[in-house]
Tab-separated table of C-alpha atoms in Angstrom:
chain	number	residue	atom	x	y	z
A	53	MET	CA	-44.638	-1.580	37.443
A	54	LYS	CA	-41.997	0.738	36.791
A	55	LEU	CA	-38.926	1.631	39.114
A	56	PHE	CA	-39.278	5.118	38.857
A	57	PRO	CA	-42.566	6.138	38.144
A	58	LYS	CA	-43.226	9.695	36.754
A	59	ARG	CA	-44.854	11.941	39.246
A	60	LYS	CA	-47.873	14.395	38.041
A	61	LYS	CA	-46.876	17.600	38.570
A	62	ASP	CA	-49.312	20.554	39.448
A	63	ASP	CA	-50.441	23.190	37.131
A	64	ALA	CA	-49.476	25.857	39.887
A	65	GLU	CA	-45.868	24.620	39.796
A	66	LEU	CA	-45.917	25.126	35.885
A	67	ARG	CA	-47.455	28.602	35.928
A	68	PRO	CA	-44.479	31.457	36.449
A	69	ASN	CA	-45.805	34.092	38.712
A	70	ALA	CA	-45.692	37.813	38.474
A	71	LEU	CA	-42.023	38.390	39.786
A	72	SER	CA	-40.731	35.625	37.262
A	73	LYS	CA	-42.614	37.291	34.438
A	74	GLY	CA	-41.297	40.513	35.285
A	75	ILE	CA	-38.079	39.509	35.415
A	76	LYS	CA	-37.906	37.902	32.320
A	77	ALA	CA	-39.514	40.889	30.553
A	78	GLY	CA	-36.904	43.036	32.282
A	79	TYR	CA	-34.014	40.555	30.695
A	80	GLN	CA	-35.851	40.597	27.210
A	81	ARG	CA	-35.967	44.215	26.850
A	82	ILE	CA	-32.217	44.592	27.839
A	83	GLN	CA	-31.119	42.183	25.814
A	84	GLY	CA	-33.101	43.623	22.174
A	85	GLY	CA	-31.604	46.969	23.339
A	86	TRP	CA	-28.127	45.813	23.298
A	87	ALA	CA	-28.790	44.020	20.070
A	88	SER	CA	-30.612	47.332	18.108
A	89	TRP	CA	-27.568	48.900	19.809
A	90	MET	CA	-25.143	46.929	18.155
A	91	MET	CA	-27.139	46.191	14.731
A	92	ARG	CA	-26.886	50.129	14.740
A	93	ARG	CA	-23.026	50.291	15.290
A	94	THR	CA	-22.285	47.664	12.680
A	95	GLU	CA	-24.833	48.255	9.893
A	96	ASN	CA	-22.443	50.367	7.976
A	97	PHE	CA	-19.692	47.432	7.972
A	98	SER	CA	-18.820	45.930	4.544
A	99	ARG	CA	-17.847	42.351	3.856
A	100	ARG	CA	-13.932	42.995	4.128
A	101	THR	CA	-14.515	44.703	7.443
A	102	TRP	CA	-16.570	41.631	8.762
A	103	PHE	CA	-13.763	39.156	7.612
A	104	VAL	CA	-10.854	41.076	8.955
A	105	LEU	CA	-12.878	41.382	12.536
A	106	LEU	CA	-13.226	37.899	12.273
A	107	ILE	CA	-9.656	36.987	11.208
A	108	LEU	CA	-8.589	39.438	14.324
A	109	PHE	CA	-10.777	37.552	16.737
A	110	VAL	CA	-9.445	34.318	15.789
A	111	LEU	CA	-5.916	35.146	16.200
A	112	CYS	CA	-6.314	36.844	19.459
A	113	THR	CA	-8.421	34.098	20.927
A	114	GLY	CA	-5.911	31.203	19.128
A	115	THR	CA	-2.743	33.119	20.765
A	116	TYR	CA	-4.393	33.043	24.108
A	117	SER	CA	-5.474	29.522	23.604
A	118	ILE	CA	-1.885	28.435	22.791
A	119	TYR	CA	-0.212	30.865	25.281
A	120	LEU	CA	-2.223	29.484	28.326
A	121	GLY	CA	-1.579	25.158	26.998
A	122	VAL	CA	2.270	26.205	26.787
A	123	SER	CA	2.558	28.094	29.941
A	124	ALA	CA	0.556	24.886	31.582
A	125	PHE	CA	3.781	22.773	30.287
A	126	THR	CA	6.650	25.012	30.920
A	127	GLY	CA	5.371	27.794	33.373
A	128	LYS	CA	7.071	27.879	36.806
A	129	ASN	CA	6.060	25.562	39.262
A	130	THR	CA	4.092	27.795	41.421
A	131	SER	CA	0.802	26.327	43.114
A	132	SER	CA	-1.693	28.361	44.255
A	133	MET	CA	-2.065	25.814	47.444
A	134	THR	CA	0.888	25.567	49.901
A	135	ILE	CA	1.325	22.791	52.063
A	136	THR	CA	2.580	23.603	55.405
A	137	PRO	CA	3.112	20.893	58.116
A	138	ILE	CA	0.880	20.590	60.831
A	139	LYS	CA	3.032	21.936	63.966
A	140	LYS	CA	2.261	19.958	67.258
A	141	PRO	CA	1.193	22.342	70.017
A	142	LYS	CA	3.508	22.844	73.192
A	143	HIS	CA	1.525	22.044	75.974
A	144	VAL	CA	-0.149	18.951	74.271
A	145	THR	CA	0.837	16.410	76.997
A	146	GLU	CA	-0.080	18.599	79.479
A	147	THR	CA	-3.250	17.989	81.419
A	148	GLY	CA	-4.253	21.074	82.270
A	149	GLU	CA	-4.160	20.784	85.842
A	150	ALA	CA	-2.069	23.653	87.254
A	151	ASN	CA	1.121	22.667	89.637
A	152	VAL	CA	0.100	24.133	92.840
A	153	GLU	CA	2.974	25.498	94.803
A	154	PRO	CA	2.237	27.425	98.213
A	155	ALA	CA	2.795	30.913	97.360
A	156	GLU	CA	4.889	32.569	99.593
A	157	VAL	CA	3.007	35.505	101.542
A	158	SER	CA	4.897	37.915	103.660
A	159	GLU	CA	3.916	39.348	107.007
A	160	ALA	CA	4.021	43.042	105.319
A	161	GLU	CA	1.569	41.902	102.372
A	162	TYR	CA	-0.693	40.309	104.660
A	163	SER	CA	-0.822	43.551	107.060
A	164	ARG	CA	-1.293	45.483	104.009
A	165	ILE	CA	-4.162	43.440	102.864
A	166	LYS	CA	-5.779	43.068	106.346
A	167	ARG	CA	-5.571	47.150	106.856
A	168	PHE	CA	-7.532	47.558	103.214
A	169	ARG	CA	-10.081	45.068	104.741
A	170	VAL	CA	-10.688	47.225	107.528
A	171	TYR	CA	-10.459	50.442	105.801
A	172	MET	CA	-12.992	49.265	103.316
A	173	ASP	CA	-15.368	48.080	106.109
A	174	SER	CA	-14.863	51.063	107.807
A	175	LEU	CA	-16.300	53.157	104.556
A	176	ALA	CA	-19.190	50.684	104.477
A	177	ARG	CA	-20.335	51.360	108.008
A	178	SER	CA	-20.142	55.095	107.862
A	179	PRO	CA	-22.837	57.069	106.175
A	180	ALA	CA	-20.542	59.775	104.523
A	181	GLY	CA	-17.955	56.710	103.198
A	182	LYS	CA	-20.886	54.739	101.677
A	183	THR	CA	-20.915	56.318	98.612
A	184	LEU	CA	-17.176	56.189	98.228
A	185	TYR	CA	-17.738	51.972	99.066
A	186	ASP	CA	-20.419	51.843	96.735
A	187	SER	CA	-18.440	53.528	93.752
A	188	ILE	CA	-15.431	50.917	94.397
A	189	ILE	CA	-17.627	47.916	94.703
A	190	HIS	CA	-19.444	49.365	91.302
A	191	HIS	CA	-16.066	49.267	89.619
A	192	ARG	CA	-14.499	46.256	90.943
A	193	PRO	CA	-17.140	43.727	92.161
A	194	GLY	CA	-15.284	40.941	92.912
A	195	LEU	CA	-12.602	43.117	94.948
A	196	MET	CA	-13.727	41.765	98.659
A	197	ASP	CA	-14.397	38.497	97.532
A	198	SER	CA	-10.638	38.227	96.499
A	199	VAL	CA	-9.372	40.116	99.499
A	200	ARG	CA	-11.296	37.407	101.833
A	201	PHE	CA	-9.876	34.643	99.924
A	202	ILE	CA	-6.330	36.001	100.298
A	203	GLU	CA	-6.711	36.393	103.991
A	204	ASN	CA	-8.033	32.688	103.924
A	205	TYR	CA	-5.322	31.429	102.020
A	206	TYR	CA	-3.174	33.003	104.190
A	207	GLN	CA	-4.371	31.534	107.421
A	208	GLN	CA	-4.376	28.179	106.045
A	209	LEU	CA	-0.892	28.578	105.065
A	210	LYS	CA	-0.201	29.409	108.647
A	211	GLN	CA	-1.789	26.708	110.188
A	212	LYS	CA	0.314	24.136	108.099
């Protein structure tokens, strides 16, 4: 018994489909066109011209290879990667709980908030003001909840 026995492949896996046949035919057509164009362009070259082109090619590629090798050892110490130290976030030791200190709400501010709530309630009760009230609530959905919250908060502060 072998450790890794050969699997039998289906004939369907080995047969190329129409798409791969089309891609292969297109690639061969492009490759053949390029080769025939190059042949037409170089058919009048003499043996001496080919030899000069070969020498030029070897000199250019050799010079560039030597340049790359020398610059690898003698070039500036520039790195494509920079190493930066990791900075500790400012609030890493904090728990995330807010230091809740009772906010001071003056009597004038509370009276303004109360007058606003009364005004909004009067708008909601009158048929003419209902459209204005709906418009305000539509643009500021949590406004009245916030007003009630502030009033309750002020009442709790007053009780303490």
